[in-house]
Amino acid sequence: MIDLKDAYFFVQIVERKGFSAASDFLGVHKSTLSLRMKELESSLGVRLLNRTSRQFMLTDVGTDFYHQAKVLLADAQRIEDAIRARASRPSGTVKLSSTVEVSQYLLQKLLPDFMSRYPEVTIQEYATDKLVDLIADGFDLTIRGHSEPLQDSGLVQRPLAKAPWYLFAAPQLLQHGPALSAPALLSHHPVVGLSGHGVDEWLLTNEHGDTVRVPVHCRYQGNNLVSAKSAACAGLGVAALPVYMCREELQTGALQQVLHGWTSHDAKLTALMPSRTGNMPAVKALLEFLVASFPKLTALD
């Protein structure tokens, strides 16, 4: 594989009709140019120039190489210009992964605004509750919800927002049993649970950091938050949910917050990236947009 710089040197020598003029133009010592041309000819196995102390002439194959080198350098310049243009403004494709709930209740509300701001950016979103391998699967960014600190995987972590799970219930459920004025009274109402998570008791935490374990009767179990919310809206039990999933139901009155000041999960949303450096402007712009936008949708008003 020839060195692109040698091709560039060769073209300058030809167009400036000699090593001296090319040396002055390039700011490269004449002896260095001479050595590079000898190495270029050696690597190609042909003579490109016939030169004496007074003049030089292109060989037949040298003339052909000159024209091919011009095309090569023009292509290289176009490639460099295209990459520098992408590196100077948000453009191109961002491959993004998130959970189904984050996609449905957060990203789908935010991405249209982002893409309106940056019309040259294309988003490829992949919603899944399975953990993706950012590097192996080629993702630029993934969003994960978690209660415990994420393990140190070598990926770059950027906090997006706090997303604690509050307690919600349908008005018709609250008409039966004692008013939920304290966590202990939760045992008098059915709850909606997630399979494998708190179907026998709930650990609740208040704003002061106090915790209490409450035995619960789980009338409905689902394996995802969407079905848990639907069951809560149907009056099947009290549900612990992130507030960003319940804004519409809170506005319409389909759900009400109960046990104000208590949460069941101190959840957070975090963005992960393969590297801190070398990210394209489109990835950086999307990340900063999410950092600014997520807290507005995850906070309890």
PDB file of C-alpha atoms in Angstrom:
ATOM      1  CA  MET A   1       0.000   0.000   0.000  1.00  0.00           C
ATOM      2  CA  ILE A   2       1.524   3.290  -1.080  1.00  0.00           C
ATOM      3  CA  ASP A   3       1.855   6.159   1.355  1.00  0.00           C
ATOM      4  CA  LEU A   4      -0.699   8.882   0.523  1.00  0.00           C
ATOM      5  CA  LYS A   5       1.814  11.545   1.505  1.00  0.00           C
ATOM      6  CA  ASP A   6       4.328  10.161  -1.011  1.00  0.00           C
ATOM      7  CA  ALA A   7       1.662  10.411  -3.716  1.00  0.00           C
ATOM      8  CA  TYR A   8       1.075  14.020  -2.683  1.00  0.00           C
ATOM      9  CA  PHE A   9       4.806  14.790  -2.767  1.00  0.00           C
ATOM     10  CA  PHE A  10       5.083  13.217  -6.221  1.00  0.00           C
ATOM     11  CA  VAL A  11       2.225  15.311  -7.612  1.00  0.00           C
ATOM     12  CA  GLN A  12       3.775  18.517  -6.221  1.00  0.00           C
ATOM     13  CA  ILE A  13       7.172  17.669  -7.736  1.00  0.00           C
ATOM     14  CA  VAL A  14       5.577  17.091 -11.134  1.00  0.00           C
ATOM     15  CA  GLU A  15       3.336  20.157 -11.079  1.00  0.00           C
ATOM     16  CA  ARG A  16       6.134  22.442  -9.833  1.00  0.00           C
ATOM     17  CA  LYS A  17       8.533  20.977 -12.363  1.00  0.00           C
ATOM     18  CA  GLY A  18      11.272  19.979  -9.989  1.00  0.00           C
ATOM     19  CA  PHE A  19      12.422  19.055  -6.535  1.00  0.00           C
ATOM     20  CA  SER A  20      13.657  22.532  -5.602  1.00  0.00           C
ATOM     21  CA  ALA A  21      10.378  24.307  -6.316  1.00  0.00           C
ATOM     22  CA  ALA A  22       8.428  21.522  -4.596  1.00  0.00           C
ATOM     23  CA  SER A  23      10.762  21.709  -1.599  1.00  0.00           C
ATOM     24  CA  ASP A  24      10.146  25.459  -1.252  1.00  0.00           C
ATOM     25  CA  PHE A  25       6.363  25.023  -1.583  1.00  0.00           C
ATOM     26  CA  LEU A  26       6.079  22.088   0.821  1.00  0.00           C
ATOM     27  CA  GLY A  27       8.653  23.260   3.357  1.00  0.00           C
ATOM     28  CA  VAL A  28      10.289  19.833   3.105  1.00  0.00           C
ATOM     29  CA  HIS A  29      14.030  19.439   2.566  1.00  0.00           C
ATOM     30  CA  LYS A  30      14.985  18.546  -1.001  1.00  0.00           C
ATOM     31  CA  SER A  31      16.969  15.506   0.152  1.00  0.00           C
ATOM     32  CA  THR A  32      13.916  14.231   2.028  1.00  0.00           C
ATOM     33  CA  LEU A  33      11.790  14.502  -1.119  1.00  0.00           C
ATOM     34  CA  SER A  34      14.446  12.684  -3.110  1.00  0.00           C
ATOM     35  CA  LEU A  35      14.585   9.877  -0.543  1.00  0.00           C
ATOM     36  CA  ARG A  36      10.781   9.558  -0.436  1.00  0.00           C
ATOM     37  CA  MET A  37      10.594   9.311  -4.233  1.00  0.00           C
ATOM     38  CA  LYS A  38      13.256   6.591  -4.289  1.00  0.00           C
ATOM     39  CA  GLU A  39      11.303   4.656  -1.663  1.00  0.00           C
ATOM     40  CA  LEU A  40       8.073   5.151  -3.633  1.00  0.00           C
ATOM     41  CA  GLU A  41       9.663   3.829  -6.816  1.00  0.00           C
ATOM     42  CA  SER A  42      11.163   0.930  -4.891  1.00  0.00           C
ATOM     43  CA  SER A  43       7.808  -0.026  -3.359  1.00  0.00           C
ATOM     44  CA  LEU A  44       6.101   0.133  -6.772  1.00  0.00           C
ATOM     45  CA  GLY A  45       8.968  -1.627  -8.559  1.00  0.00           C
ATOM     46  CA  VAL A  46       9.080   0.928 -11.389  1.00  0.00           C
ATOM     47  CA  ARG A  47      10.876   4.153 -12.256  1.00  0.00           C
ATOM     48  CA  LEU A  48       8.572   7.148 -12.219  1.00  0.00           C
ATOM     49  CA  LEU A  49      11.098   9.907 -12.935  1.00  0.00           C
ATOM     50  CA  ASN A  50      14.228  10.207 -15.012  1.00  0.00           C
ATOM     51  CA  ARG A  51      16.177  12.954 -13.312  1.00  0.00           C
ATOM     52  CA  THR A  52      19.592  14.558 -13.569  1.00  0.00           C
ATOM     53  CA  SER A  53      21.127  17.458 -11.708  1.00  0.00           C
ATOM     54  CA  ARG A  54      19.550  19.869 -14.214  1.00  0.00           C
ATOM     55  CA  GLN A  55      16.211  18.400 -15.186  1.00  0.00           C
ATOM     56  CA  PHE A  56      13.805  15.565 -14.769  1.00  0.00           C
ATOM     57  CA  MET A  57      11.215  13.895 -16.980  1.00  0.00           C
ATOM     58  CA  LEU A  58       8.287  11.621 -16.261  1.00  0.00           C
ATOM     59  CA  THR A  59       8.514   8.082 -17.541  1.00  0.00           C
ATOM     60  CA  ASP A  60       5.514   6.632 -19.326  1.00  0.00           C
ATOM     61  CA  VAL A  61       4.413   4.790 -16.179  1.00  0.00           C
ATOM     62  CA  GLY A  62       5.203   7.933 -14.172  1.00  0.00           C
ATOM     63  CA  THR A  63       2.732   9.903 -16.296  1.00  0.00           C
ATOM     64  CA  ASP A  64       0.080   7.265 -15.664  1.00  0.00           C
ATOM     65  CA  PHE A  65       0.855   7.267 -11.944  1.00  0.00           C
ATOM     66  CA  TYR A  66       0.579  11.075 -11.853  1.00  0.00           C
ATOM     67  CA  HIS A  67      -2.954  11.034 -13.246  1.00  0.00           C
ATOM     68  CA  GLN A  68      -3.996   8.197 -10.927  1.00  0.00           C
ATOM     69  CA  ALA A  69      -2.418   9.955  -7.936  1.00  0.00           C
ATOM     70  CA  LYS A  70      -4.420  13.119  -8.728  1.00  0.00           C
ATOM     71  CA  VAL A  71      -7.638  11.106  -8.626  1.00  0.00           C
ATOM     72  CA  LEU A  72      -6.527   9.391  -5.394  1.00  0.00           C
ATOM     73  CA  LEU A  73      -5.739  12.682  -3.682  1.00  0.00           C
ATOM     74  CA  ALA A  74      -9.003  14.262  -4.820  1.00  0.00           C
ATOM     75  CA  ASP A  75     -10.933  11.303  -3.386  1.00  0.00           C
ATOM     76  CA  ALA A  76      -8.972  11.521  -0.146  1.00  0.00           C
ATOM     77  CA  GLN A  77      -9.748  15.246   0.083  1.00  0.00           C
ATOM     78  CA  ARG A  78     -13.461  14.606  -0.429  1.00  0.00           C
ATOM     79  CA  ILE A  79     -13.427  11.959   2.297  1.00  0.00           C
ATOM     80  CA  GLU A  80     -11.569  14.255   4.693  1.00  0.00           C
ATOM     81  CA  ASP A  81     -13.933  17.144   3.965  1.00  0.00           C
ATOM     82  CA  ALA A  82     -16.980  14.924   4.578  1.00  0.00           C
ATOM     83  CA  ILE A  83     -15.637  13.619   7.886  1.00  0.00           C
ATOM     84  CA  ARG A  84     -14.622  17.088   9.052  1.00  0.00           C
ATOM     85  CA  ALA A  85     -18.077  18.379   8.154  1.00  0.00           C
ATOM     86  CA  ARG A  86     -19.696  15.652  10.247  1.00  0.00           C
ATOM     87  CA  ALA A  87     -17.280  16.423  13.067  1.00  0.00           C
ATOM     88  CA  SER A  88     -18.163  20.111  12.977  1.00  0.00           C
ATOM     89  CA  ARG A  89     -21.976  19.861  13.340  1.00  0.00           C
ATOM     90  CA  PRO A  90     -24.545  17.278  14.480  1.00  0.00           C
ATOM     91  CA  SER A  91     -25.289  15.028  11.523  1.00  0.00           C
ATOM     92  CA  GLY A  92     -25.377  11.359  10.587  1.00  0.00           C
ATOM     93  CA  THR A  93     -26.914   8.403  12.412  1.00  0.00           C
ATOM     94  CA  VAL A  94     -27.093   7.813  16.168  1.00  0.00           C
ATOM     95  CA  LYS A  95     -27.854   4.255  17.252  1.00  0.00           C
ATOM     96  CA  LEU A  96     -29.731   4.362  20.571  1.00  0.00           C
ATOM     97  CA  SER A  97     -30.959   1.658  22.957  1.00  0.00           C
ATOM     98  CA  SER A  98     -33.351   1.931  25.909  1.00  0.00           C
ATOM     99  CA  THR A  99     -35.939  -0.017  27.871  1.00  0.00           C
ATOM    100  CA  VAL A 100     -39.427  -0.260  26.411  1.00  0.00           C
ATOM    101  CA  GLU A 101     -40.889   2.008  29.106  1.00  0.00           C
ATOM    102  CA  VAL A 102     -38.227   4.692  28.671  1.00  0.00           C
ATOM    103  CA  SER A 103     -38.784   4.587  24.927  1.00  0.00           C
ATOM    104  CA  GLN A 104     -42.574   4.777  25.182  1.00  0.00           C
ATOM    105  CA  TYR A 105     -42.940   7.356  27.942  1.00  0.00           C
ATOM    106  CA  LEU A 106     -39.830   9.496  27.581  1.00  0.00           C
ATOM    107  CA  LEU A 107     -37.994   9.195  24.282  1.00  0.00           C
ATOM    108  CA  GLN A 108     -41.094   9.242  22.110  1.00  0.00           C
ATOM    109  CA  LYS A 109     -42.038  12.556  23.722  1.00  0.00           C
ATOM    110  CA  LEU A 110     -38.561  14.050  23.349  1.00  0.00           C
ATOM    111  CA  LEU A 111     -36.984  12.736  20.151  1.00  0.00           C
ATOM    112  CA  PRO A 112     -39.287  14.607  17.723  1.00  0.00           C
ATOM    113  CA  ASP A 113     -38.182  17.892  19.295  1.00  0.00           C
ATOM    114  CA  PHE A 114     -34.521  16.880  19.119  1.00  0.00           C
ATOM    115  CA  MET A 115     -34.783  15.825  15.476  1.00  0.00           C
ATOM    116  CA  SER A 116     -36.557  19.066  14.637  1.00  0.00           C
ATOM    117  CA  ARG A 117     -33.616  20.967  16.112  1.00  0.00           C
ATOM    118  CA  TYR A 118     -31.080  18.841  14.250  1.00  0.00           C
ATOM    119  CA  PRO A 119     -32.528  17.948  10.826  1.00  0.00           C
ATOM    120  CA  GLU A 120     -29.309  16.290   9.648  1.00  0.00           C
ATOM    121  CA  VAL A 121     -29.400  13.682  12.446  1.00  0.00           C
ATOM    122  CA  THR A 122     -30.990  10.271  11.967  1.00  0.00           C
ATOM    123  CA  ILE A 123     -31.989   8.144  14.975  1.00  0.00           C
ATOM    124  CA  GLN A 124     -32.024   4.362  15.039  1.00  0.00           C
ATOM    125  CA  GLU A 125     -33.778   3.408  18.289  1.00  0.00           C
ATOM    126  CA  TYR A 126     -33.895  -0.124  19.688  1.00  0.00           C
ATOM    127  CA  ALA A 127     -36.260  -0.649  22.633  1.00  0.00           C
ATOM    128  CA  THR A 128     -35.653  -3.781  24.681  1.00  0.00           C
ATOM    129  CA  ASP A 129     -35.665  -4.865  28.317  1.00  0.00           C
ATOM    130  CA  LYS A 130     -32.592  -7.012  27.670  1.00  0.00           C
ATOM    131  CA  LEU A 131     -29.132  -5.615  28.308  1.00  0.00           C
ATOM    132  CA  VAL A 132     -27.401  -4.814  25.052  1.00  0.00           C
ATOM    133  CA  ASP A 133     -23.678  -4.951  24.405  1.00  0.00           C
ATOM    134  CA  LEU A 134     -22.907  -1.428  23.243  1.00  0.00           C
ATOM    135  CA  ILE A 135     -19.627  -2.264  21.573  1.00  0.00           C
ATOM    136  CA  ALA A 136     -20.553  -5.633  20.051  1.00  0.00           C
ATOM    137  CA  ASP A 137     -23.966  -4.386  18.878  1.00  0.00           C
ATOM    138  CA  GLY A 138     -22.660  -1.060  17.626  1.00  0.00           C
ATOM    139  CA  PHE A 139     -24.706   1.291  19.820  1.00  0.00           C
ATOM    140  CA  ASP A 140     -23.600   4.870  20.356  1.00  0.00           C
ATOM    141  CA  LEU A 141     -25.743   5.337  23.460  1.00  0.00           C
ATOM    142  CA  THR A 142     -27.950   3.290  25.766  1.00  0.00           C
ATOM    143  CA  ILE A 143     -30.219   4.339  28.642  1.00  0.00           C
ATOM    144  CA  ARG A 144     -30.602   2.119  31.697  1.00  0.00           C
ATOM    145  CA  GLY A 145     -32.787   2.401  34.757  1.00  0.00           C
ATOM    146  CA  HIS A 146     -31.349   1.124  38.015  1.00  0.00           C
ATOM    147  CA  SER A 147     -31.675   1.313  41.790  1.00  0.00           C
ATOM    148  CA  GLU A 148     -28.183   0.056  42.614  1.00  0.00           C
ATOM    149  CA  PRO A 149     -24.972   1.549  41.195  1.00  0.00           C
ATOM    150  CA  LEU A 150     -24.137   0.146  37.772  1.00  0.00           C
ATOM    151  CA  GLN A 151     -21.158  -2.167  37.683  1.00  0.00           C
ATOM    152  CA  ASP A 152     -17.881  -0.799  36.402  1.00  0.00           C
ATOM    153  CA  SER A 153     -17.908  -2.222  32.886  1.00  0.00           C
ATOM    154  CA  GLY A 154     -15.475   0.252  31.380  1.00  0.00           C
ATOM    155  CA  LEU A 155     -18.356   2.117  29.738  1.00  0.00           C
ATOM    156  CA  VAL A 156     -18.725   5.856  30.276  1.00  0.00           C
ATOM    157  CA  GLN A 157     -21.684   6.690  32.549  1.00  0.00           C
ATOM    158  CA  ARG A 158     -23.617   9.968  32.468  1.00  0.00           C
ATOM    159  CA  PRO A 159     -26.485  10.478  34.974  1.00  0.00           C
ATOM    160  CA  LEU A 160     -29.676  11.651  33.281  1.00  0.00           C
ATOM    161  CA  ALA A 161     -32.285  11.955  36.023  1.00  0.00           C
ATOM    162  CA  LYS A 162     -33.637  10.577  39.261  1.00  0.00           C
ATOM    163  CA  ALA A 163     -36.756   8.475  38.644  1.00  0.00           C
ATOM    164  CA  PRO A 164     -38.072   7.197  42.008  1.00  0.00           C
ATOM    165  CA  TRP A 165     -41.085   4.890  42.085  1.00  0.00           C
ATOM    166  CA  TYR A 166     -44.017   6.431  43.936  1.00  0.00           C
ATOM    167  CA  LEU A 167     -47.225   4.696  44.986  1.00  0.00           C
ATOM    168  CA  PHE A 168     -50.393   5.081  42.911  1.00  0.00           C
ATOM    169  CA  ALA A 169     -53.916   3.708  43.062  1.00  0.00           C
ATOM    170  CA  ALA A 170     -57.238   4.119  41.252  1.00  0.00           C
ATOM    171  CA  PRO A 171     -59.923   6.172  43.066  1.00  0.00           C
ATOM    172  CA  GLN A 172     -62.308   3.203  43.142  1.00  0.00           C
ATOM    173  CA  LEU A 173     -59.786   1.129  45.071  1.00  0.00           C
ATOM    174  CA  LEU A 174     -59.377   3.818  47.702  1.00  0.00           C
ATOM    175  CA  GLN A 175     -63.087   3.788  48.466  1.00  0.00           C
ATOM    176  CA  HIS A 176     -62.608   0.439  50.211  1.00  0.00           C
ATOM    177  CA  GLY A 177     -60.496  -0.092  53.320  1.00  0.00           C
ATOM    178  CA  PRO A 178     -58.848   2.473  55.563  1.00  0.00           C
ATOM    179  CA  ALA A 179     -57.319   5.661  54.156  1.00  0.00           C
ATOM    180  CA  LEU A 180     -53.636   5.231  53.324  1.00  0.00           C
ATOM    181  CA  SER A 181     -52.259   7.673  55.855  1.00  0.00           C
ATOM    182  CA  ALA A 182     -49.317   5.456  56.912  1.00  0.00           C
ATOM    183  CA  PRO A 183     -47.300   2.648  55.278  1.00  0.00           C
ATOM    184  CA  ALA A 184     -48.636   0.016  57.726  1.00  0.00           C
ATOM    185  CA  LEU A 185     -52.161   0.528  56.340  1.00  0.00           C
ATOM    186  CA  LEU A 186     -50.961  -0.703  52.959  1.00  0.00           C
ATOM    187  CA  SER A 187     -51.485  -4.257  54.207  1.00  0.00           C
ATOM    188  CA  HIS A 188     -55.244  -3.578  54.178  1.00  0.00           C
ATOM    189  CA  HIS A 189     -55.268  -2.968  50.415  1.00  0.00           C
ATOM    190  CA  PRO A 190     -54.273  -5.272  47.554  1.00  0.00           C
ATOM    191  CA  VAL A 191     -51.202  -4.324  45.564  1.00  0.00           C
ATOM    192  CA  VAL A 192     -49.976  -4.794  42.028  1.00  0.00           C
ATOM    193  CA  GLY A 193     -46.546  -6.385  41.880  1.00  0.00           C
ATOM    194  CA  LEU A 194     -43.840  -7.287  39.405  1.00  0.00           C
ATOM    195  CA  SER A 195     -42.856 -10.920  39.133  1.00  0.00           C
ATOM    196  CA  GLY A 196     -39.898 -11.568  41.418  1.00  0.00           C
ATOM    197  CA  HIS A 197     -40.003  -8.086  42.975  1.00  0.00           C
ATOM    198  CA  GLY A 198     -41.833  -7.446  46.231  1.00  0.00           C
ATOM    199  CA  VAL A 199     -44.828  -9.728  45.941  1.00  0.00           C
ATOM    200  CA  ASP A 200     -44.833 -10.546  49.686  1.00  0.00           C
ATOM    201  CA  GLU A 201     -43.562  -7.309  51.213  1.00  0.00           C
ATOM    202  CA  TRP A 202     -42.532  -3.846  50.122  1.00  0.00           C
ATOM    203  CA  LEU A 203     -39.591  -1.876  51.426  1.00  0.00           C
ATOM    204  CA  LEU A 204     -40.578   1.786  51.514  1.00  0.00           C
ATOM    205  CA  THR A 205     -38.349   4.809  52.084  1.00  0.00           C
ATOM    206  CA  ASN A 206     -39.421   8.320  52.973  1.00  0.00           C
ATOM    207  CA  GLU A 207     -37.876  11.663  52.130  1.00  0.00           C
ATOM    208  CA  HIS A 208     -35.911  11.631  55.405  1.00  0.00           C
ATOM    209  CA  GLY A 209     -34.289   8.287  54.612  1.00  0.00           C
ATOM    210  CA  ASP A 210     -36.408   6.251  57.045  1.00  0.00           C
ATOM    211  CA  THR A 211     -37.327   2.754  55.820  1.00  0.00           C
ATOM    212  CA  VAL A 212     -40.129   0.367  56.699  1.00  0.00           C
ATOM    213  CA  ARG A 213     -41.040  -3.119  55.538  1.00  0.00           C
ATOM    214  CA  VAL A 214     -44.733  -3.666  54.902  1.00  0.00           C
ATOM    215  CA  PRO A 215     -46.362  -7.079  54.301  1.00  0.00           C
ATOM    216  CA  VAL A 216     -48.547  -6.874  51.176  1.00  0.00           C
ATOM    217  CA  HIS A 217     -51.208  -8.946  49.473  1.00  0.00           C
ATOM    218  CA  CYS A 218     -50.308  -9.053  45.805  1.00  0.00           C
ATOM    219  CA  ARG A 219     -53.523  -9.564  43.873  1.00  0.00           C
ATOM    220  CA  TYR A 220     -51.992  -9.091  40.425  1.00  0.00           C
ATOM    221  CA  GLN A 221     -48.473  -9.831  39.182  1.00  0.00           C
ATOM    222  CA  GLY A 222     -47.096  -8.707  35.855  1.00  0.00           C
ATOM    223  CA  ASN A 223     -43.686  -8.935  34.296  1.00  0.00           C
ATOM    224  CA  ASN A 224     -43.576  -5.361  33.029  1.00  0.00           C
ATOM    225  CA  LEU A 225     -44.482  -1.876  34.219  1.00  0.00           C
ATOM    226  CA  VAL A 226     -47.041  -1.226  31.487  1.00  0.00           C
ATOM    227  CA  SER A 227     -49.257  -4.130  32.577  1.00  0.00           C
ATOM    228  CA  ALA A 228     -48.769  -3.121  36.232  1.00  0.00           C
ATOM    229  CA  LYS A 229     -50.031   0.375  35.458  1.00  0.00           C
ATOM    230  CA  SER A 230     -53.027  -0.996  33.567  1.00  0.00           C
ATOM    231  CA  ALA A 231     -53.901  -3.228  36.513  1.00  0.00           C
ATOM    232  CA  ALA A 232     -53.644  -0.284  38.900  1.00  0.00           C
ATOM    233  CA  CYS A 233     -55.917   1.823  36.673  1.00  0.00           C
ATOM    234  CA  ALA A 234     -58.443  -1.034  36.731  1.00  0.00           C
ATOM    235  CA  GLY A 235     -58.498  -0.866  40.532  1.00  0.00           C
ATOM    236  CA  LEU A 236     -56.738  -4.183  41.122  1.00  0.00           C
ATOM    237  CA  GLY A 237     -54.279  -2.767  43.623  1.00  0.00           C
ATOM    238  CA  VAL A 238     -51.791  -0.118  44.667  1.00  0.00           C
ATOM    239  CA  ALA A 239     -48.845   0.016  42.273  1.00  0.00           C
ATOM    240  CA  ALA A 240     -45.298   1.329  42.608  1.00  0.00           C
ATOM    241  CA  LEU A 241     -44.406   3.097  39.367  1.00  0.00           C
ATOM    242  CA  PRO A 242     -42.095   5.809  38.063  1.00  0.00           C
ATOM    243  CA  VAL A 243     -44.021   9.041  37.779  1.00  0.00           C
ATOM    244  CA  TYR A 244     -43.108   9.563  34.110  1.00  0.00           C
ATOM    245  CA  MET A 245     -45.371   6.619  33.272  1.00  0.00           C
ATOM    246  CA  CYS A 246     -48.380   8.059  35.104  1.00  0.00           C
ATOM    247  CA  ARG A 247     -48.593  11.722  34.124  1.00  0.00           C
ATOM    248  CA  GLU A 248     -51.606  11.298  31.856  1.00  0.00           C
ATOM    249  CA  GLU A 249     -53.473   9.159  34.401  1.00  0.00           C
ATOM    250  CA  LEU A 250     -52.738  11.662  37.173  1.00  0.00           C
ATOM    251  CA  GLN A 251     -54.088  14.482  35.027  1.00  0.00           C
ATOM    252  CA  THR A 252     -57.293  12.608  34.144  1.00  0.00           C
ATOM    253  CA  GLY A 253     -57.781  11.245  37.654  1.00  0.00           C
ATOM    254  CA  ALA A 254     -57.461   7.605  36.613  1.00  0.00           C
ATOM    255  CA  LEU A 255     -54.710   7.287  39.246  1.00  0.00           C
ATOM    256  CA  GLN A 256     -53.930   9.125  42.459  1.00  0.00           C
ATOM    257  CA  GLN A 257     -50.716   9.254  44.416  1.00  0.00           C
ATOM    258  CA  VAL A 258     -50.951   7.633  47.847  1.00  0.00           C
ATOM    259  CA  LEU A 259     -48.586   7.660  50.818  1.00  0.00           C
ATOM    260  CA  HIS A 260     -47.048  10.978  49.795  1.00  0.00           C
ATOM    261  CA  GLY A 261     -43.384  11.221  50.668  1.00  0.00           C
ATOM    262  CA  TRP A 262     -42.774   7.465  50.419  1.00  0.00           C
ATOM    263  CA  THR A 263     -41.108   5.578  47.555  1.00  0.00           C
ATOM    264  CA  SER A 264     -40.472   1.925  46.822  1.00  0.00           C
ATOM    265  CA  HIS A 265     -37.432   2.311  44.549  1.00  0.00           C
ATOM    266  CA  ASP A 266     -34.797   5.029  44.526  1.00  0.00           C
ATOM    267  CA  ALA A 267     -34.354   4.562  40.796  1.00  0.00           C
ATOM    268  CA  LYS A 268     -32.137   6.532  38.424  1.00  0.00           C
ATOM    269  CA  LEU A 269     -31.734   6.778  34.669  1.00  0.00           C
ATOM    270  CA  THR A 270     -28.191   6.707  33.335  1.00  0.00           C
ATOM    271  CA  ALA A 271     -26.763   6.995  29.838  1.00  0.00           C
ATOM    272  CA  LEU A 272     -23.890   4.715  28.856  1.00  0.00           C
ATOM    273  CA  MET A 273     -21.430   5.269  26.026  1.00  0.00           C
ATOM    274  CA  PRO A 274     -18.498   3.187  24.765  1.00  0.00           C
ATOM    275  CA  SER A 275     -16.028   6.075  25.093  1.00  0.00           C
ATOM    276  CA  ARG A 276     -15.719   9.564  26.525  1.00  0.00           C
ATOM    277  CA  THR A 277     -13.708  10.824  23.539  1.00  0.00           C
ATOM    278  CA  GLY A 278     -14.179  10.603  19.802  1.00  0.00           C
ATOM    279  CA  ASN A 279     -17.979  10.767  19.897  1.00  0.00           C
ATOM    280  CA  MET A 280     -19.548  12.493  16.921  1.00  0.00           C
ATOM    281  CA  PRO A 281     -21.337  15.822  17.490  1.00  0.00           C
ATOM    282  CA  ALA A 282     -24.719  14.134  16.911  1.00  0.00           C
ATOM    283  CA  VAL A 283     -24.112  11.791  19.868  1.00  0.00           C
ATOM    284  CA  LYS A 284     -22.911  14.653  22.064  1.00  0.00           C
ATOM    285  CA  ALA A 285     -25.897  16.808  21.103  1.00  0.00           C
ATOM    286  CA  LEU A 286     -28.385  14.026  21.851  1.00  0.00           C
ATOM    287  CA  LEU A 287     -26.781  13.289  25.208  1.00  0.00           C
ATOM    288  CA  GLU A 288     -26.854  16.931  26.311  1.00  0.00           C
ATOM    289  CA  PHE A 289     -30.456  17.222  25.133  1.00  0.00           C
ATOM    290  CA  LEU A 290     -31.473  14.200  27.222  1.00  0.00           C
ATOM    291  CA  VAL A 291     -29.574  15.493  30.272  1.00  0.00           C
ATOM    292  CA  ALA A 292     -31.541  18.745  30.066  1.00  0.00           C
ATOM    293  CA  SER A 293     -34.912  17.171  29.211  1.00  0.00           C
ATOM    294  CA  PHE A 294     -35.243  14.009  31.326  1.00  0.00           C
ATOM    295  CA  PRO A 295     -35.559  15.666  34.768  1.00  0.00           C
ATOM    296  CA  LYS A 296     -38.556  17.667  33.561  1.00  0.00           C
ATOM    297  CA  LEU A 297     -40.455  14.434  32.832  1.00  0.00           C
ATOM    298  CA  THR A 298     -39.259  12.261  35.715  1.00  0.00           C
ATOM    299  CA  ALA A 299     -39.816  14.699  38.582  1.00  0.00           C
ATOM    300  CA  LEU A 300     -43.000  14.634  40.652  1.00  0.00           C
ATOM    301  CA  ASP A 301     -44.653  18.030  40.289  1.00  0.00           C
TER     302      ASP A 301
END
